[in-house]
Coordinates of C-alpha atoms and ligand atoms in Angstrom, one line a residue:
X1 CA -23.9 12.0 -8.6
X2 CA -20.4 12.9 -8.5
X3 CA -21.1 16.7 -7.2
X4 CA -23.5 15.3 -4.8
X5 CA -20.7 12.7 -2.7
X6 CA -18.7 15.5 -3.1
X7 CA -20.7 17.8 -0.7
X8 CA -21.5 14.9 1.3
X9 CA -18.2 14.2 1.7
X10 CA -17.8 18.2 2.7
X11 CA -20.9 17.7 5.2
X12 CA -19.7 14.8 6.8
X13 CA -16.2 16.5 7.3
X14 CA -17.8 18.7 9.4
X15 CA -20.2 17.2 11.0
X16 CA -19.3 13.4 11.8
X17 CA -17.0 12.4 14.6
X18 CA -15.3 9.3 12.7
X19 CA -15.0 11.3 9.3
X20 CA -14.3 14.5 11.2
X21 CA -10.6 12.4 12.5
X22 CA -9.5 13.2 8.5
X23 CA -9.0 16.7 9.5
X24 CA -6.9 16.0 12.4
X25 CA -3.6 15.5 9.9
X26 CA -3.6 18.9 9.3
X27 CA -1.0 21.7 9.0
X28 CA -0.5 25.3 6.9
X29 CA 0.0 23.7 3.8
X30 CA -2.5 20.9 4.2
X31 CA -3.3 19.6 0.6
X32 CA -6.6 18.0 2.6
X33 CA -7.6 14.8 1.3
X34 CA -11.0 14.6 -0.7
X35 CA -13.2 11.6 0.6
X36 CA -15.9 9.6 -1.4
X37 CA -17.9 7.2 0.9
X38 CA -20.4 4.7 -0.6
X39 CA -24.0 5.7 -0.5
X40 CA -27.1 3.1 -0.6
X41 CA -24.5 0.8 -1.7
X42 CA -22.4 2.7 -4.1
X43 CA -19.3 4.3 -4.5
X44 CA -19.8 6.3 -7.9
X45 CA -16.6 8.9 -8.8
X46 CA -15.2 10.5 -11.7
X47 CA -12.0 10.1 -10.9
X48 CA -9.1 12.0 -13.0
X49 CA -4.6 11.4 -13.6
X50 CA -3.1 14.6 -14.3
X51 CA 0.0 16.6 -13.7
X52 CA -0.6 19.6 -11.0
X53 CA 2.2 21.8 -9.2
X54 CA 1.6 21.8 -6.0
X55 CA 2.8 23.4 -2.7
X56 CA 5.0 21.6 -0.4
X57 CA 6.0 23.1 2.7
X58 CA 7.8 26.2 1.0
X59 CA 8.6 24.6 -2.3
X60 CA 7.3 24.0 -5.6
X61 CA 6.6 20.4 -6.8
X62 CA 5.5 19.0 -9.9
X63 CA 4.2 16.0 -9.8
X64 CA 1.0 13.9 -11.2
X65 CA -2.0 13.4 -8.9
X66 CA -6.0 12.0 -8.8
X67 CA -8.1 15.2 -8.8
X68 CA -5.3 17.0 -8.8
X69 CA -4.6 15.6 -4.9
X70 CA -1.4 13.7 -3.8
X71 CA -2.2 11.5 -2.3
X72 CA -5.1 10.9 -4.4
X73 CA -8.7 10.8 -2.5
X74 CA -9.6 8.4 -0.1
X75 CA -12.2 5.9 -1.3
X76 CA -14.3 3.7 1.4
X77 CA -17.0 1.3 0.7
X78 CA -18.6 -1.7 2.6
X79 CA -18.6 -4.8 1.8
X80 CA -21.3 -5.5 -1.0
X81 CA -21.2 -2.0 -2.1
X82 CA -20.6 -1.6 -6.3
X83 CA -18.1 0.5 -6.9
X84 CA -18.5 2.9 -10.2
X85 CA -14.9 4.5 -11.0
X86 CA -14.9 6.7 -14.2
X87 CA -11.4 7.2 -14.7
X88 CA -10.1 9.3 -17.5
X89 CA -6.2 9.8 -18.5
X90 CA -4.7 13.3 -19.0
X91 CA -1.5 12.4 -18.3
X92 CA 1.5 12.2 -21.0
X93 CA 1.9 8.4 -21.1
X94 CA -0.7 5.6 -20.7
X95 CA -1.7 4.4 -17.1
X96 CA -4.6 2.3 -15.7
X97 CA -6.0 1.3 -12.1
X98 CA -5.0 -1.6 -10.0
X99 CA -6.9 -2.1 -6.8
X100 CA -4.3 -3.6 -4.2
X101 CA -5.5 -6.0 -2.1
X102 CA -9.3 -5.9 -3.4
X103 CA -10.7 -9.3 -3.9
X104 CA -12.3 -8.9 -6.8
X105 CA -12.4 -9.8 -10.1
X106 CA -8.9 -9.3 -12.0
X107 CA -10.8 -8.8 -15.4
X108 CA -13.4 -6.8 -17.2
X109 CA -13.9 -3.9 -15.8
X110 CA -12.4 -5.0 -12.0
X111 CA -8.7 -4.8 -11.3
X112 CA -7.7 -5.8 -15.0
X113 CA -3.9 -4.7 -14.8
X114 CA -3.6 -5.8 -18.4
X115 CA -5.6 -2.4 -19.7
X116 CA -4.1 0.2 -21.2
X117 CA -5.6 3.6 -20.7
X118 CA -3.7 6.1 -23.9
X119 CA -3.6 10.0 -23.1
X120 CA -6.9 11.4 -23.3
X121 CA -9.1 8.4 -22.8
X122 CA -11.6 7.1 -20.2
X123 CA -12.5 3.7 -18.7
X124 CA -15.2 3.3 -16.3
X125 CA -14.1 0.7 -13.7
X126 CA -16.9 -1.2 -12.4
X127 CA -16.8 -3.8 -9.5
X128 CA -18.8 -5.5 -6.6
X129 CA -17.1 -5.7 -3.3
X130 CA -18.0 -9.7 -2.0
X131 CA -20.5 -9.6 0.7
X132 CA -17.9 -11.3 2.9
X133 CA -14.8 -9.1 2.4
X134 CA -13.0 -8.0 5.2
X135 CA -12.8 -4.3 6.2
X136 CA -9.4 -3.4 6.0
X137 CA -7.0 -0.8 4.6
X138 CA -6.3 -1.2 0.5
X139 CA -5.1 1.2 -1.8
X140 CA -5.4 2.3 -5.3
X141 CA -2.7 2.9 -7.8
X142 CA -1.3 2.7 -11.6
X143 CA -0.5 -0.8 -13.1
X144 CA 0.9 -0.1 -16.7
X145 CA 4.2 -2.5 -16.7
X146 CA 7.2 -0.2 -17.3
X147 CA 5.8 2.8 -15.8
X148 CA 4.2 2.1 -12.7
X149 CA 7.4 3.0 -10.3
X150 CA 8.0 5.7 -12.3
X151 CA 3.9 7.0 -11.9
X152 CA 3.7 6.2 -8.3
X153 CA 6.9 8.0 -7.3
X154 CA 5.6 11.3 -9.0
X155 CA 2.5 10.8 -6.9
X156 CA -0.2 8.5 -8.2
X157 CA -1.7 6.6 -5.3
X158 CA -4.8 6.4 -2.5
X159 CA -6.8 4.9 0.0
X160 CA -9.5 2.5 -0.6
X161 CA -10.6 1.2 2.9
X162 CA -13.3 -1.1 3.5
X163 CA -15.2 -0.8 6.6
X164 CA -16.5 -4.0 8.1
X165 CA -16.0 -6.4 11.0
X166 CA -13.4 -4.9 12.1
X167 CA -14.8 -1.8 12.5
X168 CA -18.0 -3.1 14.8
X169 CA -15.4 -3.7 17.3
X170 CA -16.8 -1.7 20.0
X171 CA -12.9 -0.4 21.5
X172 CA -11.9 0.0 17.6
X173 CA -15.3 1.5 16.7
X174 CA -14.8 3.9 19.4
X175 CA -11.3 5.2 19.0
X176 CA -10.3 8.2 16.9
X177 CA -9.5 7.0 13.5
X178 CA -6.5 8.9 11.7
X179 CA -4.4 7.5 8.1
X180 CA -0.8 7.9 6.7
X181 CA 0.1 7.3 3.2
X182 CA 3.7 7.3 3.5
X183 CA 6.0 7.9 0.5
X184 CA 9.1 9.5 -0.4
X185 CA 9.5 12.1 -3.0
X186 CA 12.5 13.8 -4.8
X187 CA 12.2 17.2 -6.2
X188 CA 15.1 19.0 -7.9
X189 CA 15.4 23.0 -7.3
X190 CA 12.9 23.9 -9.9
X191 CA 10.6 21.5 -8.4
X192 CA 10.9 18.7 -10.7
X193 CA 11.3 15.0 -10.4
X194 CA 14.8 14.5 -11.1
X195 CA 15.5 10.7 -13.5
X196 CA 16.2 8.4 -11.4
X197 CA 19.8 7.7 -11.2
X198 CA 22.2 4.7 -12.4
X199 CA 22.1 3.4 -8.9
X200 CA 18.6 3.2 -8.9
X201 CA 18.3 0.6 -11.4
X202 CA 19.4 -1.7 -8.6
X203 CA 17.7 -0.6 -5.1
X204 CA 14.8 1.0 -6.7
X205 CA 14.5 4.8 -6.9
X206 CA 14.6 6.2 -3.3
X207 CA 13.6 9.8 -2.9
X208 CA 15.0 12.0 0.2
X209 CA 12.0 13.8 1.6
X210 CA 9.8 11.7 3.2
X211 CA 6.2 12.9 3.2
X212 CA 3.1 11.2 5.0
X213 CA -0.7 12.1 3.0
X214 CA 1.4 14.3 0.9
X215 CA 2.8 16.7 3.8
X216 CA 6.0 17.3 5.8
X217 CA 5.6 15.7 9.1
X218 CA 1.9 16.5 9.3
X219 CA 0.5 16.7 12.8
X220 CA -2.4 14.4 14.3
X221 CA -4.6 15.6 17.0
X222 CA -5.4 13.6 19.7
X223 CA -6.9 13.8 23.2
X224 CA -5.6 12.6 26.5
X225 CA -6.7 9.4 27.2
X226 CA -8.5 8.8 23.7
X227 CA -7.6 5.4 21.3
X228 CA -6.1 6.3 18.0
X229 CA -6.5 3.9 15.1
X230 CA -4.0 4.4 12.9
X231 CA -3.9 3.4 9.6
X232 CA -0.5 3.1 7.7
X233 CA 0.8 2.2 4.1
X234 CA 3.7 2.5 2.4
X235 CA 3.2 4.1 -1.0
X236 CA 6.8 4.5 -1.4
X237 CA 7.9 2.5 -4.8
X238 CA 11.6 1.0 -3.3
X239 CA 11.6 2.4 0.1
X240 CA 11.1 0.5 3.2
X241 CA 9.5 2.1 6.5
X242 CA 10.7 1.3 10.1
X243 CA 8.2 3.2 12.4
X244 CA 8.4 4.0 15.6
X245 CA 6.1 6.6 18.3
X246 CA 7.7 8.4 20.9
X247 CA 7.2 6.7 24.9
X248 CA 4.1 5.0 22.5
X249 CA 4.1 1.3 22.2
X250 CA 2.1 0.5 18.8
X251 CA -0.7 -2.4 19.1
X252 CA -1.1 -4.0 15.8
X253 CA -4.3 -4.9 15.1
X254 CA -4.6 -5.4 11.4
X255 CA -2.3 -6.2 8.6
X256 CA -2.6 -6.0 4.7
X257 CA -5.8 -8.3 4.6
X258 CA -7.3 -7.4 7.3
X259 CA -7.5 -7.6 11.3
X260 CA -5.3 -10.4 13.3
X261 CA -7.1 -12.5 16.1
X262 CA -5.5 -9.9 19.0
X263 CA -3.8 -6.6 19.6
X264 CA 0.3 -7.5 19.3
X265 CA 2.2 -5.0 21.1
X266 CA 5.0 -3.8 19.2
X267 CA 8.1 -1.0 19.4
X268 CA 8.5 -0.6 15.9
X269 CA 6.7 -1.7 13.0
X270 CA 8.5 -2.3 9.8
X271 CA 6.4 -1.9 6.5
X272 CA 7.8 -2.8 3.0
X273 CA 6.8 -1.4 -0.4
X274 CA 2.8 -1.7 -0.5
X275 CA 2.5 -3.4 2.8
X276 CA 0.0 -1.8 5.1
X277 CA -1.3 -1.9 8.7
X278 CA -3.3 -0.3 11.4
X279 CA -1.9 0.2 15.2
X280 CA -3.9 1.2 18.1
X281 CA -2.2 3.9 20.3
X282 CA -2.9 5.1 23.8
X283 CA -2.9 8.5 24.2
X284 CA -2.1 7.9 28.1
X285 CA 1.6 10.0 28.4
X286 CA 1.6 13.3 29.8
X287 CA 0.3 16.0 27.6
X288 CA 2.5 17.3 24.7
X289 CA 4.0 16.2 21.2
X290 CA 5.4 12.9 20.2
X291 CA 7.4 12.3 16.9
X292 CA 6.6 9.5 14.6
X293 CA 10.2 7.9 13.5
X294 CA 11.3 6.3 10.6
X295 CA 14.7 4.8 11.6
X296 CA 16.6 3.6 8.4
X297 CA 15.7 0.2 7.7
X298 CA 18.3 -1.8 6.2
X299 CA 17.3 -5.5 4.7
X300 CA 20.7 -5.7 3.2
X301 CA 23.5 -4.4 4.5
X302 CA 25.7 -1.7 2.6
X303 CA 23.0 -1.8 -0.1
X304 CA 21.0 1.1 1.3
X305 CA 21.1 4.6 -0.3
X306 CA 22.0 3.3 -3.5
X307 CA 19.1 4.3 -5.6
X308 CA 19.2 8.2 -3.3
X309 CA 17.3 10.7 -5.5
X310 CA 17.2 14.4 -4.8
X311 CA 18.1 17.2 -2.8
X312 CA 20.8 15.1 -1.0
X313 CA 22.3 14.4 -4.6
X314 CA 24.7 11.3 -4.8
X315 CA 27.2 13.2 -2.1
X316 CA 24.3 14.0 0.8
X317 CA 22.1 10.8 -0.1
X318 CA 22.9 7.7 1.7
X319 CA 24.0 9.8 5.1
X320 CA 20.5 11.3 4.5
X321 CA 18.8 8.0 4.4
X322 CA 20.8 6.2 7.6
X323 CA 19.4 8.8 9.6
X324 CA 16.4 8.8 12.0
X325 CA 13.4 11.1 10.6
X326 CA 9.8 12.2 12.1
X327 CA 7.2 11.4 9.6
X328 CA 4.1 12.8 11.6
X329 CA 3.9 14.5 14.8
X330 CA 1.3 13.1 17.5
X331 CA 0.2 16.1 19.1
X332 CA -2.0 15.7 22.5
X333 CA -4.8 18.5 22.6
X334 CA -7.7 18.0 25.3
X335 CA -8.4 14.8 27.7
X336 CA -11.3 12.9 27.4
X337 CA -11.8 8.8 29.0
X338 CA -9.9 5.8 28.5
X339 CA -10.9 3.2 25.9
X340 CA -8.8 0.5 26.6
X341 CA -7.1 -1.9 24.5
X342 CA -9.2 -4.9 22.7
X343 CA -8.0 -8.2 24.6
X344 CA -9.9 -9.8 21.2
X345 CA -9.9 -9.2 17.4
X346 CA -11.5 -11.6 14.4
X347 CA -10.2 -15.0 14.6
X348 CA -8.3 -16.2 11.3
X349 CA -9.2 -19.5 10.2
X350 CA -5.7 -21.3 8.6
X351 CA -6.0 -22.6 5.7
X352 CA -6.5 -26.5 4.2
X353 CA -3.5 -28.5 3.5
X354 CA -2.0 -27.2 -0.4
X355 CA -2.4 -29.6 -3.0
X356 CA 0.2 -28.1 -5.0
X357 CA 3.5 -26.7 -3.8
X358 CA 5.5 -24.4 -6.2
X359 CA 8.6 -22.3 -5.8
X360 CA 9.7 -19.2 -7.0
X361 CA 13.4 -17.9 -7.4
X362 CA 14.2 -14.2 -7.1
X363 CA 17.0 -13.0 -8.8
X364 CA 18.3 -10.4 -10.6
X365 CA 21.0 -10.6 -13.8
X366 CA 22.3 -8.7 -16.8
X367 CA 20.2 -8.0 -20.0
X368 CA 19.4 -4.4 -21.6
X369 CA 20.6 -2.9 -18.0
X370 CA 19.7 -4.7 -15.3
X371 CA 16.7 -7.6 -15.1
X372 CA 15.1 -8.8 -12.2
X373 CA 13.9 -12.3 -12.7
X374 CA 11.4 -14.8 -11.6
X375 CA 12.1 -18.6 -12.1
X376 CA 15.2 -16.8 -14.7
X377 CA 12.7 -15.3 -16.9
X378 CA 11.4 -11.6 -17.1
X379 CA 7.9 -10.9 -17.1
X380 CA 5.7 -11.6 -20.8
X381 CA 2.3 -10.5 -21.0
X382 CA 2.0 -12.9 -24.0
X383 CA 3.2 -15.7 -21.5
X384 CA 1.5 -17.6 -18.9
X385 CA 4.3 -18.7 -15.7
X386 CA 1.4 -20.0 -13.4
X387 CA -1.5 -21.8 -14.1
X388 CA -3.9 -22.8 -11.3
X389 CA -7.6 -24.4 -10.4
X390 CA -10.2 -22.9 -9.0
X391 CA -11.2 -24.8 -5.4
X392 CA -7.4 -25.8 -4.7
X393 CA -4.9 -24.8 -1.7
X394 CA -1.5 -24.2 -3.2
X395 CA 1.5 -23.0 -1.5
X396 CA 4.4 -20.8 -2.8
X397 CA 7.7 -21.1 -1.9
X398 CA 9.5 -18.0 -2.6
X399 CA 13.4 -18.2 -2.8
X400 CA 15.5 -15.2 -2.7
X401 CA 18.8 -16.1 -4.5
X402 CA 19.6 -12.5 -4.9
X403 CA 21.3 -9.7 -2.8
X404 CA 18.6 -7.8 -1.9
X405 CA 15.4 -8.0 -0.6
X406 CA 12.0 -8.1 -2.7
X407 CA 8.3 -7.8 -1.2
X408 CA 6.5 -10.2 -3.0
X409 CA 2.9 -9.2 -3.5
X410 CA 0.1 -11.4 -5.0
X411 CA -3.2 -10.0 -7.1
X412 CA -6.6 -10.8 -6.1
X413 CA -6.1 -13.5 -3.4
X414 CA -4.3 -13.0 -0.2
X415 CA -2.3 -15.2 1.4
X416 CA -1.1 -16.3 4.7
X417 CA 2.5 -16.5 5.5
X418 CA 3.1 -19.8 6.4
X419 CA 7.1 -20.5 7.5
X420 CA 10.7 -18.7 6.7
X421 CA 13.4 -20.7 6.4
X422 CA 11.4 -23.4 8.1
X423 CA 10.3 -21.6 11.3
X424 CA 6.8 -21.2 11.3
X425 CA 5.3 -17.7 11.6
X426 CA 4.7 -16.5 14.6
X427 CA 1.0 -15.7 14.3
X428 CA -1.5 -15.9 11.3
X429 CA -2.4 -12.9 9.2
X430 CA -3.6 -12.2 5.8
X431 CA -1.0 -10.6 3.5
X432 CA -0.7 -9.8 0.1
X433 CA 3.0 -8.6 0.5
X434 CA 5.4 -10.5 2.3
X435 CA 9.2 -8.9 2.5
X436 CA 11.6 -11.8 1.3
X437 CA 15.6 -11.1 2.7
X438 CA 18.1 -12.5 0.4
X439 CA 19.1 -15.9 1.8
X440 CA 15.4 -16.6 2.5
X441 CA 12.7 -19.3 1.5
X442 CA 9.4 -17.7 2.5
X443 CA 6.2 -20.6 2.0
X444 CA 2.8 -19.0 1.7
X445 CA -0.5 -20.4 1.6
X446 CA -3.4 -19.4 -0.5
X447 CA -6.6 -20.8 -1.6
X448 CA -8.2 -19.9 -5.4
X449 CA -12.0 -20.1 -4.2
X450 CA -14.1 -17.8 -6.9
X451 CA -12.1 -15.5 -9.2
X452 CA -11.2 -17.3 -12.9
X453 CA -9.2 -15.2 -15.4
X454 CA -5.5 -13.7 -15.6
X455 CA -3.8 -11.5 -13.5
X456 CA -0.1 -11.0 -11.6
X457 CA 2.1 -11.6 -8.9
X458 CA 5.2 -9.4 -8.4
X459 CA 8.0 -7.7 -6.2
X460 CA 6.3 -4.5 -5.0
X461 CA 10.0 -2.6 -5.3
X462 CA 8.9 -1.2 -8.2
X463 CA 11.8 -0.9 -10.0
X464 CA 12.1 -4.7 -9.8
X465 CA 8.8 -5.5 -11.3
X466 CA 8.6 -2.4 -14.2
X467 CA 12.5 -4.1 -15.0
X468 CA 10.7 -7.9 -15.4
X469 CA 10.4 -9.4 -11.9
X470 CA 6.6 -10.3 -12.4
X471 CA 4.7 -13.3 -13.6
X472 CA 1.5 -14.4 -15.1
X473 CA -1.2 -16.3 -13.1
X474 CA -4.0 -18.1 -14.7
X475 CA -6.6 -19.0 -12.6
X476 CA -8.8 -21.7 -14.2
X477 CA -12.0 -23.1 -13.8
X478 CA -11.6 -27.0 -12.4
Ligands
C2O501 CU1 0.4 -2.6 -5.4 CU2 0.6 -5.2 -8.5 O1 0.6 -3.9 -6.9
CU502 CU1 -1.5 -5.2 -6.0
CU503 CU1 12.5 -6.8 -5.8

């Protein structure tokens, strides 16, 4: 089963148009992304966490990858589709799989973040995506508290896009699909990742060279005139992305749960830890190259460059980070006709009133190093901070007391951003990470409708939760 999606994932590489836009990231030292699509309604992989060297540009790097990939392959299903993930451990330290964004069940064998995979063994993950999911653009990566900054910085994270309404869209449906996992890396001179250093501890560990599906500022093909989807997440454990295209406006059409009601036009796009989105560009400029920027994004000022791994060293670092960087490379390569812009997307329905407001302070404080707390406490397995019932609306108020900013990111149910600081969003999306400045009360709305069991909400700086800022949620049955 598992040889046979491999070829077909081969075959369709070469043969299908929509698959075929995989190949057009590309450069000399591609490390090409493997691809499992669902068949007859399943997505069945053996799927493997191991330490590889592998090339990068013209050094050496030693990191840990899925099937010896980084990022790991790109898994797409549809909605309804069981998913079959056989997932065995040959790293050093124990790991497991957490599905971000998946609504699904957080135990048994779905995204149960509470397992803990030892060295050498297996666990088959086994989960049925709800006939009503949304398509959208999820990801895949390790869960074990303590380690999981640590595991997704050395390289430990993919795709998992679901293709759905969104895609039927006939002016999404037709444009040239392309993805970038963003993520920052540090390697020292012999091609290690260096320990993070004391700074760290307090922004997050924050690597120097910033690499998009595992390359140096790979290079997407597209033709004159053509609509490119493009489909962006930041993998990166602390680091915030600020994106912008060359003479390109970005249209946002989708956000971590899925598409908004209508293209937003945008000049930059700003994506925290774990946060994803897709953008529609119009390949309508004159012919030639166009750099993809990330321009230093600062939540808190003079806080930045703190946590600087890597070849910039402590000296080099923080310059390094406050400057502007191409990521990816647009690169125009044959004409073909103008798909224009979708004036429509998939309305959002808002939510029923809560019957339950809570709030949650951020903070961090002093204990063994530095903490980073949730309502004062650090995160217990053994203790439940949230209990909830099945059928109700609550909202979340989440208070940042701190001085810097934390991406709060909730399991299994997404959310809609609701105000900040009292000023109502400006238009409704589904989220599952919403960036939280210091100074800020964010209020999010989400409703508990089928999944019963335990699972997590956290900062998505890594750092932050693996040092305590995560708590327990216990969905209940009414
Ligand atoms: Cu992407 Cu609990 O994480
Ligand atoms: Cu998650
Ligand atoms: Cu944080």
């Amino acid at each position: 089963m598992n040889l046979s999606l491999g070829i077909t994932a081969a075959v369709l590489l070469s043969r299908c148009s929509r698959v075929s836009s995989r190949s057009a990231v590309s450069n000399a030292d591609a490390n090409t992304t493997q691809l499992y699509r669902s068949e007859d309604g399943l997505l069945s992989l053996d799927l493997e966490a191991s330490a590889q060297q592998l090339r990068l540009g013209n050094r050496t790097a030693n990191v840990l990858t899925y099937n010896s990939q980084m990022p790991g392959p790109q898994l797409e299903a549809r909605p309804g589709d069981t998913v079959q993930i056989r997932f065995t451990n040959r790293l050093k330290q124990p790991t497991n799989l957490h599905f971000h964004g998946l609504h699904i069940p957080p135990t048994g064998t779905g995204d149960n973040v509470f397992l803990e995979i030892s060295p050498g063994e297996s666990h088959t993950y086994e989960f049925q995506i709800p006939e009503d999911h949304p398509a959208g653009t999820f990801w895949y990566h390790p869960h074990y508290h303590g380690l999981v900054a640590e595991q997704l910085f050395a390289g430990l994270a993919g795709l998992f896009i679901v293709r759905g309404d969104l895609d039927d869209i006939p002016e999404v449906k037709a444009a040239q699909e392309a993805a970038l996992v963003l993520k920052d890396l540090a390697l020292d001179r012999r091609g290690n990742i260096p320990n993070p250093g004391h700074m760290a501890q307090m922004t997050g560990r924050i690597g120097d060279l910033l690499l998009a599906n595992g390359q140096l500022n790979p290079e997407i093909k597209v033709a004159q005139g053509e609509l490119l989807r493009l489909r962006l997440l930041n993998a990166s454990p602390s680091r915030f992305f600020q994106l912008s295209l060359e003479e390109h406006p970005l249209f946002l059409i989708a956000t971590d749960g899925g598409a908004i009601s209508a293209p937003i036009e945008l000049d930059n796009l700003v994506l925290a830890p774990g946060e994803r989105a897709e953008v529609l560009i119009r390949a309508t400029q004159t012919s030639g190259q166009y750099r993809l920027f990330n321009t230093p994004f600062n939540p808190v000022q003079g806080m930045m460059g703190g946590g600087m791994m890597g070849g910039g060293g402590m000296m080099g670092g923080p310059s390094r980070q406050r400057r502007t960087e191409t990521v990816a490379t647009l690169a125009y390569s044959g004409t073909t006709t103008e798909t224009p812009i979708p004036t429509a997307l998939l309305p959002i329905a808002p939510l029923p009133e809560p019957q339950m407001v809570r709030q949650f302070t951020l903070n961090h404080g002093m204990g063994r190093g530095m903490v980073f707390l949730i309502n004062g406490q650090v995160f217990d397995h053994n203790r439940v901070d949230t209990q909830v019932s099945l059928g109700t609306v609550e909202d979340w108020e989440i208070i940042n007391t701190g001085t810097m900013a934390h991406p709060f990111h909730v399991h299994v149910n997404k959310f809609q951003v609701i105000s900040r600081n009292g000023q109502t969003e400006p238009y409704a999306a589904w989220k599952d990470v919403v960036s939280v400045n210091p100074g800020e009360r964010v209020r999010i709305r989400m409703a508990f409708r089928d999944y019963t069991g335990k699972t997590v909400y956290h900062c998505h700086v890594l750092d932050h939760e693996d040092r305590g800022m995560m708590g327990l949620l216990d969905i209940q049955s009414a």
